[in-house]
Coordinates of C-alpha atoms and ligand atoms in Angstrom, one line a residue:
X1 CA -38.7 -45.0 2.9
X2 CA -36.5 -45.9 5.7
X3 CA -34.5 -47.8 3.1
X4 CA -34.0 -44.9 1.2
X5 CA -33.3 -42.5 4.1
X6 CA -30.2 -44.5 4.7
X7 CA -29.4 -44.8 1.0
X8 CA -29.3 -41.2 0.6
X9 CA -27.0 -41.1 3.9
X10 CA -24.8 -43.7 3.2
X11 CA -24.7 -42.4 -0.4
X12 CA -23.8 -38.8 0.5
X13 CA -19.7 -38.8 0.4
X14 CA -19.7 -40.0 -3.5
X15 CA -22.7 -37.0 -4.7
X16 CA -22.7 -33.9 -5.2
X17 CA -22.8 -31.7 -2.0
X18 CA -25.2 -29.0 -2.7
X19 CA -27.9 -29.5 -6.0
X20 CA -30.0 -26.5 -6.5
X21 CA -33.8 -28.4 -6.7
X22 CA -34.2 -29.2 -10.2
X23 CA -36.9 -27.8 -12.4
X24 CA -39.2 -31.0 -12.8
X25 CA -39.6 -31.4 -9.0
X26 CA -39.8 -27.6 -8.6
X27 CA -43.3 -28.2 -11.3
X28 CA -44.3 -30.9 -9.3
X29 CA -44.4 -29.6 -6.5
X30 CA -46.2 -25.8 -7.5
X31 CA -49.5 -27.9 -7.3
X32 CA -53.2 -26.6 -6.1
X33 CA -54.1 -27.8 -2.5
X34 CA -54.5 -31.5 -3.2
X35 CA -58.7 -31.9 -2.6
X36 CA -58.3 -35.9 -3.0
X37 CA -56.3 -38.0 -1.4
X38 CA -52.4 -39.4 -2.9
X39 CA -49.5 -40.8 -1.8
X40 CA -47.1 -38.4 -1.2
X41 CA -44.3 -40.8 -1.0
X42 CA -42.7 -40.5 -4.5
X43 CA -42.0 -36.8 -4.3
X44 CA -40.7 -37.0 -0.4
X45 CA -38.3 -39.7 -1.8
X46 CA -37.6 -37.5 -4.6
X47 CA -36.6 -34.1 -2.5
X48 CA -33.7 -36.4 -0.5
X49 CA -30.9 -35.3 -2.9
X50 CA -31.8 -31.6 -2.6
X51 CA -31.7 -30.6 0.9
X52 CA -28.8 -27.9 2.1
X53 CA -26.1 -30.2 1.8
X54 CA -25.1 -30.9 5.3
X55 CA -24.7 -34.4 5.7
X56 CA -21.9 -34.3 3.2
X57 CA -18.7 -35.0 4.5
X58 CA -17.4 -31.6 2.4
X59 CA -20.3 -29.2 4.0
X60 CA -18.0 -26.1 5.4
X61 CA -20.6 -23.4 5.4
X62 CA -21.8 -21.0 8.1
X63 CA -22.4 -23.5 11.4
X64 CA -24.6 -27.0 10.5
X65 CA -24.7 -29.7 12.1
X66 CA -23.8 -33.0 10.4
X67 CA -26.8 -35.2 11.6
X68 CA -26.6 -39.3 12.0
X69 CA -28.5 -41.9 11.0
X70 CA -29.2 -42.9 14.1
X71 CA -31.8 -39.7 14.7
X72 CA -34.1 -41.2 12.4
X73 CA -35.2 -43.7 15.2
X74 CA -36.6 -40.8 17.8
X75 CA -38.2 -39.0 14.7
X76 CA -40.1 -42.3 14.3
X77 CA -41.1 -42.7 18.1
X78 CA -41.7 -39.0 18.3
X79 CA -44.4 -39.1 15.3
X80 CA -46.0 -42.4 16.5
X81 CA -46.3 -40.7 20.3
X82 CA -47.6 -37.2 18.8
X83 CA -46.5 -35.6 22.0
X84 CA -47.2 -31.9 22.7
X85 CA -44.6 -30.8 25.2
X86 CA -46.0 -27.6 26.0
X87 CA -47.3 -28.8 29.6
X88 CA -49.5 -31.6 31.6
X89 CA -48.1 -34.8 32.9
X90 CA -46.4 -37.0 30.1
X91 CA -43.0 -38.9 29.7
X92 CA -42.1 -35.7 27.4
X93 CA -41.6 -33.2 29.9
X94 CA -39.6 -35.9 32.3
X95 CA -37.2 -36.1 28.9
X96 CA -37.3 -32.4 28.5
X97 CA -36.1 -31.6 32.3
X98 CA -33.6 -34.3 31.9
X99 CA -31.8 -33.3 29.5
X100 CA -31.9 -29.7 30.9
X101 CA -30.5 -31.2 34.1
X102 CA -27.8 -32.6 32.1
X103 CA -26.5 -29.4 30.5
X104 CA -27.1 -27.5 34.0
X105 CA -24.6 -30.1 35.0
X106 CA -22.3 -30.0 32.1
X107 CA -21.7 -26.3 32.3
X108 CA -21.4 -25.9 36.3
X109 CA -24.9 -24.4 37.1
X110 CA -26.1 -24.5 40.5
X111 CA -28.5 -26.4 42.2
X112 CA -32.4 -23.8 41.2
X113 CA -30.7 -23.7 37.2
X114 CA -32.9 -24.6 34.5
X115 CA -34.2 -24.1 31.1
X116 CA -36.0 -25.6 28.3
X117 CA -35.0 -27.4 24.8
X118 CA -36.2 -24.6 22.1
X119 CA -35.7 -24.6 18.5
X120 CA -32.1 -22.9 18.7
X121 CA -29.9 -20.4 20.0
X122 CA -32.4 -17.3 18.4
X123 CA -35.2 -18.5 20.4
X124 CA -33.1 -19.3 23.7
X125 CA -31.1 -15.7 23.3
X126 CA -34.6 -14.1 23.3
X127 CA -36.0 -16.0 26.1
X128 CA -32.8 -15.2 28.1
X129 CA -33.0 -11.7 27.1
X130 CA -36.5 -11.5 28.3
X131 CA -35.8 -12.9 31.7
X132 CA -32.9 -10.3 31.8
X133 CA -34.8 -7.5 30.8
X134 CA -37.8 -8.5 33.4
X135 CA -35.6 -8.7 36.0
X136 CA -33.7 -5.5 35.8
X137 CA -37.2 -4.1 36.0
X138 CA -38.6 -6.3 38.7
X139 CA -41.1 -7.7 36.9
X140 CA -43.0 -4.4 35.8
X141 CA -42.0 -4.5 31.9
X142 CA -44.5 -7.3 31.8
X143 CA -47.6 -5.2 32.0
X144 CA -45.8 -1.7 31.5
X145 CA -43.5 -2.3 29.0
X146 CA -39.5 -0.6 28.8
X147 CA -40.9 2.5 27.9
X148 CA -38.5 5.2 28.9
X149 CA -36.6 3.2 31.1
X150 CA -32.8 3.6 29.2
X151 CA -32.6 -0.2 29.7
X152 CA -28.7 -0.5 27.1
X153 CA -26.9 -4.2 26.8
X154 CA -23.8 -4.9 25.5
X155 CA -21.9 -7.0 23.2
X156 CA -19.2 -7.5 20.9
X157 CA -18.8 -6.5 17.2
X158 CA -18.8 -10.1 16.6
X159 CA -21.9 -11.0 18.2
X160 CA -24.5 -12.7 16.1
X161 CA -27.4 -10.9 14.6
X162 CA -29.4 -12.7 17.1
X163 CA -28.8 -11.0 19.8
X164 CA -29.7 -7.4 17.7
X165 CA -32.7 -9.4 16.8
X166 CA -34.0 -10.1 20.4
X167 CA -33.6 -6.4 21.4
X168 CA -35.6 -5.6 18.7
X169 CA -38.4 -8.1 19.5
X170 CA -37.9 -7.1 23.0
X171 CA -39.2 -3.3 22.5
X172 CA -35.7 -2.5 23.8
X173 CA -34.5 -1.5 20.4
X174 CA -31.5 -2.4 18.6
X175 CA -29.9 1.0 19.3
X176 CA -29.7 -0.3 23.1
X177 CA -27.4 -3.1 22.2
X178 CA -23.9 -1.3 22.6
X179 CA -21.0 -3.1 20.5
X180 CA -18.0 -3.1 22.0
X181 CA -14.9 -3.1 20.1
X182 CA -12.8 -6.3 20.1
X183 CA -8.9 -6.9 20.4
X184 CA -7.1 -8.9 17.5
X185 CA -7.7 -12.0 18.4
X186 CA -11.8 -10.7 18.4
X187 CA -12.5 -10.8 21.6
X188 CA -14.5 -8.4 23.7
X189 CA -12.2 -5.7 24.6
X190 CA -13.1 -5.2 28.2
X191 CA -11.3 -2.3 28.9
X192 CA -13.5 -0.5 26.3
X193 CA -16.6 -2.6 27.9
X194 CA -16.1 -1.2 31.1
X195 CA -15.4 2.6 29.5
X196 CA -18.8 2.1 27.8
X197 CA -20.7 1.6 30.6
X198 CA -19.8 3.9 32.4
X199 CA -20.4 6.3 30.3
X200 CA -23.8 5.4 29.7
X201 CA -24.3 5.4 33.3
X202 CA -23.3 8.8 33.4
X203 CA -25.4 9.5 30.8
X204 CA -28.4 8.7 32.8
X205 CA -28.9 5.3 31.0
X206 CA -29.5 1.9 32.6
X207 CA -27.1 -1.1 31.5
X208 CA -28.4 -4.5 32.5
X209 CA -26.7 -6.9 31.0
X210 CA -23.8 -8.1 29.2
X211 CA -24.1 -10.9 26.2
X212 CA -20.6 -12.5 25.6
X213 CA -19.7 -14.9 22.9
X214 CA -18.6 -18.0 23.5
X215 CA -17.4 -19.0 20.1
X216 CA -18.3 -16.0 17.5
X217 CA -19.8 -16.9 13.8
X218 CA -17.1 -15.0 12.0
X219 CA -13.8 -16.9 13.4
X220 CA -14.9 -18.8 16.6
X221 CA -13.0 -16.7 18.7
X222 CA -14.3 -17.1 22.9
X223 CA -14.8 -14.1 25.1
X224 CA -12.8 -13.5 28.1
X225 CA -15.7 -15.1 30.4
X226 CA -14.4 -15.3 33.6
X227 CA -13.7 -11.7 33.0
X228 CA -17.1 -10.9 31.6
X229 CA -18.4 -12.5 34.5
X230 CA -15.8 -10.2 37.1
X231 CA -17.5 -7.3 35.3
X232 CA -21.0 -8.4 35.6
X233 CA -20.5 -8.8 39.5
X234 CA -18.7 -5.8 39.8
X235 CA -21.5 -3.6 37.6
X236 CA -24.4 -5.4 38.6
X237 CA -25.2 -6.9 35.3
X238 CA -26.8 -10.2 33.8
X239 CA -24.0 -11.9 32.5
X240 CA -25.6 -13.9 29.0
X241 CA -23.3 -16.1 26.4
X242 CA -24.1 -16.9 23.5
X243 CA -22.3 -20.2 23.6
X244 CA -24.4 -21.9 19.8
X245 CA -22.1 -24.0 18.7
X246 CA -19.0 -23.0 21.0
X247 CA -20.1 -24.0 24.2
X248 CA -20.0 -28.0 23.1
X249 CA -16.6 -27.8 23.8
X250 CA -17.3 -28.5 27.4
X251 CA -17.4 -31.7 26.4
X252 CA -14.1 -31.9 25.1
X253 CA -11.1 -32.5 27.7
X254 CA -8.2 -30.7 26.4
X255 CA -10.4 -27.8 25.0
X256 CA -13.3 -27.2 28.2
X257 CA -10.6 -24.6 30.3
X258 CA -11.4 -22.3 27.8
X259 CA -14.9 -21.9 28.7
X260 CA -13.6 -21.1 32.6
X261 CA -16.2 -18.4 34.1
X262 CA -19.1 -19.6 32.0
X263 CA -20.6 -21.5 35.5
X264 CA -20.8 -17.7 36.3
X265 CA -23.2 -16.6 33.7
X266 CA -26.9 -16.1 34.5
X267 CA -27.9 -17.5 31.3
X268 CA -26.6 -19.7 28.7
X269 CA -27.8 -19.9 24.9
X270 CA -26.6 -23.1 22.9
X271 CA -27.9 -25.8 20.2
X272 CA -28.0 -29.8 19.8
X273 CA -28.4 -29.2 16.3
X274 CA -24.5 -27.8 15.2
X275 CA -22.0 -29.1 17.2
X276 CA -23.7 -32.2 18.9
X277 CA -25.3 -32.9 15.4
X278 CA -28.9 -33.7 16.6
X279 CA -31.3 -33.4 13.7
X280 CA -32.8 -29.8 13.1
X281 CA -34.2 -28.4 15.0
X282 CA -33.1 -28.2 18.6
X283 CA -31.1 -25.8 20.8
X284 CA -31.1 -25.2 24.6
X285 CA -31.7 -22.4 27.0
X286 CA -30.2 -22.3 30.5
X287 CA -30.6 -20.0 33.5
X288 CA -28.8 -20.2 36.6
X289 CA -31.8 -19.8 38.7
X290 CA -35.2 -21.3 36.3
X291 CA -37.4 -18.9 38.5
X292 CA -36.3 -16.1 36.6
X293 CA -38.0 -17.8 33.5
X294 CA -41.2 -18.4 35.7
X295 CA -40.8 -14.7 36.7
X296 CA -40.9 -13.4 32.8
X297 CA -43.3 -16.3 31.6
X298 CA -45.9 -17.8 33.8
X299 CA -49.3 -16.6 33.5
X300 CA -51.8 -19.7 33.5
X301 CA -55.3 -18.8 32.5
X302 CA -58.5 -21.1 33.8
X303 CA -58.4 -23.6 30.5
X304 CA -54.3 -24.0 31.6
X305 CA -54.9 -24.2 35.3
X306 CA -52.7 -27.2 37.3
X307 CA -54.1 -30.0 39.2
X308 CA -52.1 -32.2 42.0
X309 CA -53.2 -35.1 40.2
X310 CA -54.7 -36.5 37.0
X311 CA -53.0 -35.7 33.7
X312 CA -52.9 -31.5 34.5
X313 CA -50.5 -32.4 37.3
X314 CA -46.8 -31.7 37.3
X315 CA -44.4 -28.6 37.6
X316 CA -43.7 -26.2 36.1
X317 CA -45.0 -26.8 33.1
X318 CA -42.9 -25.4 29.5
X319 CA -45.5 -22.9 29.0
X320 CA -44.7 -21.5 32.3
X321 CA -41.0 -21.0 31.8
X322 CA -41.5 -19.7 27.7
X323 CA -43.2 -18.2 24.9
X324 CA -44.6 -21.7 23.5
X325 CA -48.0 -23.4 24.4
X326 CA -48.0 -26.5 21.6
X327 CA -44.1 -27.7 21.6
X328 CA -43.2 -30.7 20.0
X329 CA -41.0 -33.4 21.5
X330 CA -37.6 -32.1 20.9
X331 CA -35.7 -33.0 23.9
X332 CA -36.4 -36.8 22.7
X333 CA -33.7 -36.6 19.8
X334 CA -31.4 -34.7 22.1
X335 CA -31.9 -36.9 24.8
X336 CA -31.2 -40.2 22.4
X337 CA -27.9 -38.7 20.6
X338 CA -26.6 -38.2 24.5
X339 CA -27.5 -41.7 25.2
X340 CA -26.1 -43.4 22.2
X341 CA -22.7 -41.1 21.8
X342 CA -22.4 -39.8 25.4
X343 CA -20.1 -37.0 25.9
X344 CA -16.6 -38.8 25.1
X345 CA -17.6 -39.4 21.7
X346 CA -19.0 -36.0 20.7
X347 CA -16.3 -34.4 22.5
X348 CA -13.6 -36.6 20.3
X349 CA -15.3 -35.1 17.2
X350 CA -15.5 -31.6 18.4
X351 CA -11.6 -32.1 19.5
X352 CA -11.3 -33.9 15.9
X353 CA -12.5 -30.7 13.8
X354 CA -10.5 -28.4 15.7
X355 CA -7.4 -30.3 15.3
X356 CA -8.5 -30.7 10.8
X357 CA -9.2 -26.6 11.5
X358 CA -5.4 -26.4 12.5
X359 CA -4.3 -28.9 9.8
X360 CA -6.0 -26.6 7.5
X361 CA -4.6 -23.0 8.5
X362 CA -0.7 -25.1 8.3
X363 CA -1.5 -26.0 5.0
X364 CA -3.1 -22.6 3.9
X365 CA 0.3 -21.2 5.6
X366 CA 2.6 -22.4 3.8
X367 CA 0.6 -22.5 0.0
X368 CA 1.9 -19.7 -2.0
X369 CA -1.3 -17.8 -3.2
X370 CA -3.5 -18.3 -0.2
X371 CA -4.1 -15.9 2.4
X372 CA -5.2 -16.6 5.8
X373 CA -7.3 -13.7 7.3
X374 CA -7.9 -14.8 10.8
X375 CA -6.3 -17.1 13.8
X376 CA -8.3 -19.8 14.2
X377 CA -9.6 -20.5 17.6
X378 CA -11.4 -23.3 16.8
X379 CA -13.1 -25.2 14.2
X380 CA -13.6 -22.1 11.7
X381 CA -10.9 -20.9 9.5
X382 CA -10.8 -17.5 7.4
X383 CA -8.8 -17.5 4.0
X384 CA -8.8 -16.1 0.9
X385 CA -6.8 -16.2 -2.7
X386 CA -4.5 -13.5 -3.4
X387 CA -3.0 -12.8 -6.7
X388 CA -0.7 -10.3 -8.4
X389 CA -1.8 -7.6 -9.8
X390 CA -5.2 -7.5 -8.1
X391 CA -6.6 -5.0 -5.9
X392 CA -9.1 -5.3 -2.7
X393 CA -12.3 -5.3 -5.0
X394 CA -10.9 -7.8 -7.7
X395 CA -9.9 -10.1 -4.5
X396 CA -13.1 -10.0 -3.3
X397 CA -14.9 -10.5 -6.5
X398 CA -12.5 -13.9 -7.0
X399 CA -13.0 -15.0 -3.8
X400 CA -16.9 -14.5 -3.7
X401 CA -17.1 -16.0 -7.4
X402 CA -14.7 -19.5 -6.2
X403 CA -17.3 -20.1 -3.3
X404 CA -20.2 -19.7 -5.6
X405 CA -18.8 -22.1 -8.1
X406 CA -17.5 -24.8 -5.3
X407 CA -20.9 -25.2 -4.5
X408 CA -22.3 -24.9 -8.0
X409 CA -20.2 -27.4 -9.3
X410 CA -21.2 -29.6 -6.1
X411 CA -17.9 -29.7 -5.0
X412 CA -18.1 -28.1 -1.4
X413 CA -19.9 -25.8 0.2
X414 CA -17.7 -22.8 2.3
X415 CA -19.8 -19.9 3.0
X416 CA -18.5 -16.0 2.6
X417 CA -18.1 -13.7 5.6
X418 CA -15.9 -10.7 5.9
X419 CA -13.1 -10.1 8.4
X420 CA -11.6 -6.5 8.5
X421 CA -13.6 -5.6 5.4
X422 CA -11.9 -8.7 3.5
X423 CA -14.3 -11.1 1.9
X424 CA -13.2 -14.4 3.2
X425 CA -13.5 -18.3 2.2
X426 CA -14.9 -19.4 5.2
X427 CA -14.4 -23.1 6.3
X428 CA -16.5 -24.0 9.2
X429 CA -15.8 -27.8 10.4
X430 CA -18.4 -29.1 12.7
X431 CA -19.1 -32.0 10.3
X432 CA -17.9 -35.8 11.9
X433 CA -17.8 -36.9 8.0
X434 CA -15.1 -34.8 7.2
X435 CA -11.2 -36.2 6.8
X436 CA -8.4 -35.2 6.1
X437 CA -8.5 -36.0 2.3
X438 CA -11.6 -33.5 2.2
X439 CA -9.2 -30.1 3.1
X440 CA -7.0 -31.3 0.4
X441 CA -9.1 -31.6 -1.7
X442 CA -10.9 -28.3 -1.1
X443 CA -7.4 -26.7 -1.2
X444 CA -6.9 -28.2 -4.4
X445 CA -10.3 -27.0 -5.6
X446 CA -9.7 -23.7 -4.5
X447 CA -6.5 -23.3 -6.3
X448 CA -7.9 -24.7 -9.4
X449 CA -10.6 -22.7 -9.8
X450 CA -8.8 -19.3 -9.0
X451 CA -6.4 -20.1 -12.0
X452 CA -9.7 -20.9 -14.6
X453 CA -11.8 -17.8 -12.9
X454 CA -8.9 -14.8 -12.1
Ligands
LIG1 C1 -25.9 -20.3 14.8 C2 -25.6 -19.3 15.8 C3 -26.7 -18.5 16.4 C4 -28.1 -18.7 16.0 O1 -28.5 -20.0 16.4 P1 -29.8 -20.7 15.6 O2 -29.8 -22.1 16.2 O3 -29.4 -20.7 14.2 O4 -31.0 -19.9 16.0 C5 -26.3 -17.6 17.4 N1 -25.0 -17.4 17.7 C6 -24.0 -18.1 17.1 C7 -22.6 -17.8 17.5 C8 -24.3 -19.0 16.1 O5 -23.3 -19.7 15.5

């Protein structure tokens, strides 16, 4: 099996990139609930080649990680160790506050920061949000709830839908997430920030925090921080940033100063799994002081109670500082991809896709028929075909229909998003495999298919 792992890595750049799962492993599979025992290993061999693509060096969609071979070696030691990583004293949690002390360090947190290594920036932005919310109301939404309190955030249009989602779950309701308007590069505006809370203050309403993004989904584009952060102070707000995959640029030289302000921020949401391509799933949450997590999460019962010694000794434990009792031993494969790249080498890719994104937009530039729809910031670039004759709807329908067929035809896999009401080719590079020869080649690709399909 490990054999075939690395066949089906090492194969990767000469196959297809995405294969929807054929029809004979789809039978296969639609068994009863197996009452005697069989070797599974045939069909987990067999479902290798029909995964989501990303470890293929022309994977552009949304924001994956690109994985390396290398992670297969703490998936072995973390099955063979079984750890649970919810609490109690184990090598696990030593990893686990490790590797938190690492990021705290990385992004210029204080002395009292901490965190834990969760399953990605959705889980982290709702832990944040919940330490955030408990502290604006000292603790009492815990055993009261927000009720009527007029608790209202606010964010960007461009925010991800995670942050939405964590009001929701919150009982704060998505309604209290205010979306402030951004400027053309789509950015927080935070002249209109500043105009929309005061007004809600004035309105009787309670703002509490702020959630900037530090590298949006839609075009990567990085908030303002140290102004954010001004604002915060100034209002009395939690500043939190949504930094998923953008906040790995800390690690790279020549693009960090554009994170300056984000050492302000009172929490920090982020994965392993995109940018520092640690295997799925693993992401990281960060406060500036961890006792605001203990605030909004401890609450041992008898059967969890601590000890000074034997194996319920140690503190905190996870469970105190998050949702999760049982946790798995995620911070393992994080802590090994640090260990074997360190921060130069992930940094050079990170700095290596942004400079392919720019190499891109050039070449998109200066092609007659393409169209780009966005500065790129980053590693994400917004394009679309244009043609004569066509209107906004046909566009659309041409440029939805060439993404579909790139990765029908296993040829690359862009995702769709829309910027200004444009449907746009999205190419998101946070893949180490990609070169050079792959943009050309998508170009060519796209070009090609826009003649057969307009
Ligand atoms: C991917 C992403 C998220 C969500 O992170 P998950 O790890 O998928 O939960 C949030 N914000 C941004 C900007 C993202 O790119």
């Amino acid at each position: 099996m490990l054999d075939a792992a690395l066949d089906h890595m090492q194969r990767a750049p000469g196959d297809r990139v995405w294969t929807p799962v054929a029809d004979d492993l789809r039978d296969q599979l639609a068994t009863p609930l197996p009452g005697a025992p069989a070797s599974p290993d045939a069909l987990l061999e067999a479902m290798m080649p029909y995964g989501v693509g990303n470890t293929h060096p022309r994977f552009f969609g949304w924001v994956h990680g690109s994985g390396t071979p290398a992670q297969i070696i703490p998936a072995m030691v973390e099955a063979a160790m079984n750890t649970n990583c919810g609490g109690r004293d184990h090598v696990g949690l030593l990893v686990e506050r490790q590797v938190v002390a690492w990021m705290a360090n990385l992004f210029g947190f204080p002395e009292g920061a901490g965190g834990l290594v969760v399953s990605g920036t959705s889980m982290a932005t709702l832990i944040a949000l919940k330490a955030a919310r408990d502290a604006a109301m000292e603790g009492g939404s815990r055993s009261d709830g927000v009720g009527g309190a007029g608790l209202v955030g606010y964010t960007s249009s461009q925010a991800h839908s995670c942050v939405a989602r964590a009001f929701d779950m919150l009982g704060l309701g998505t309604q209290a997430l205010r979306r402030v308007p951004v400027n053309a590069a789509f950015e927080t505006d935070t002249d209109a920030l500043e105009a929309a809370i005061a007004a809600d203050r004035a309105a009787g309403l309670s703002p509490f925090c702020i959630i900037a993004s530090a590298g949006t989904v839609n075009t990567g584009a990085i908030d303002d921080l140290a102004s954010l952060a001004e604002i915060a102070a100034k209002s009395g707000l939690w500043l939190h940033v949504d930094g998923a995959f953008g906040a790995c640029i800390q690690m790279a030289p020549d693009l960090a100063p554009r994170l300056k302000g984000i050492e302000r921020a009172d929490s920090l949401a982020f994965d392993f799994h995109k940018w520092m391509h640690v295997t799925y799933d693993a992401g990281c949450v960060l406060l500036r002081d961890e006792a605001r997590l203990a605030a909004a999460f401890s609450d041992r019962p008898d059967y969890l109670a601590g000890e000074t010694r034997g194996l319920a000794a140690g503190a905190p434990w996870p469970v105190d500082l998050g949702p999760e009792l049982s946790r798995g031993f995620r911070a393992l494969k994080v802590w090994a991809q640090l260990t074997e790249f360190g921060t130069d080498r992930l940094g050079a890719l990170i700095q290596r896709n942004c400079d392919q994104a720019a190499y891109l937009a050039a070449r998109i530039d200066e092609t007659a028929g393409l169209e780009r729809l966005a500065p790129v910031s980053l590693q994400i670039v917004c394009f679309r075909v244009v043609r004569d004759g066509f209107g906004e709807a046909e566009t659309d329908a041409l440029n939805r229909e060439i993404v579909i067929a790139l990765q029908e035809k296993g040829m690359a896999a862009p995702s769709t998003t829309r910027i200004h009401g444009r449907l746009a080719i999205r190419v998101n590079l946070t893949n180490h495999r990609t070169t050079q020869t792959d943009l050309d080649g998508l170009l060519d690709d796209v070009l090609k298919l826009a003649g057969a399909l307009a």
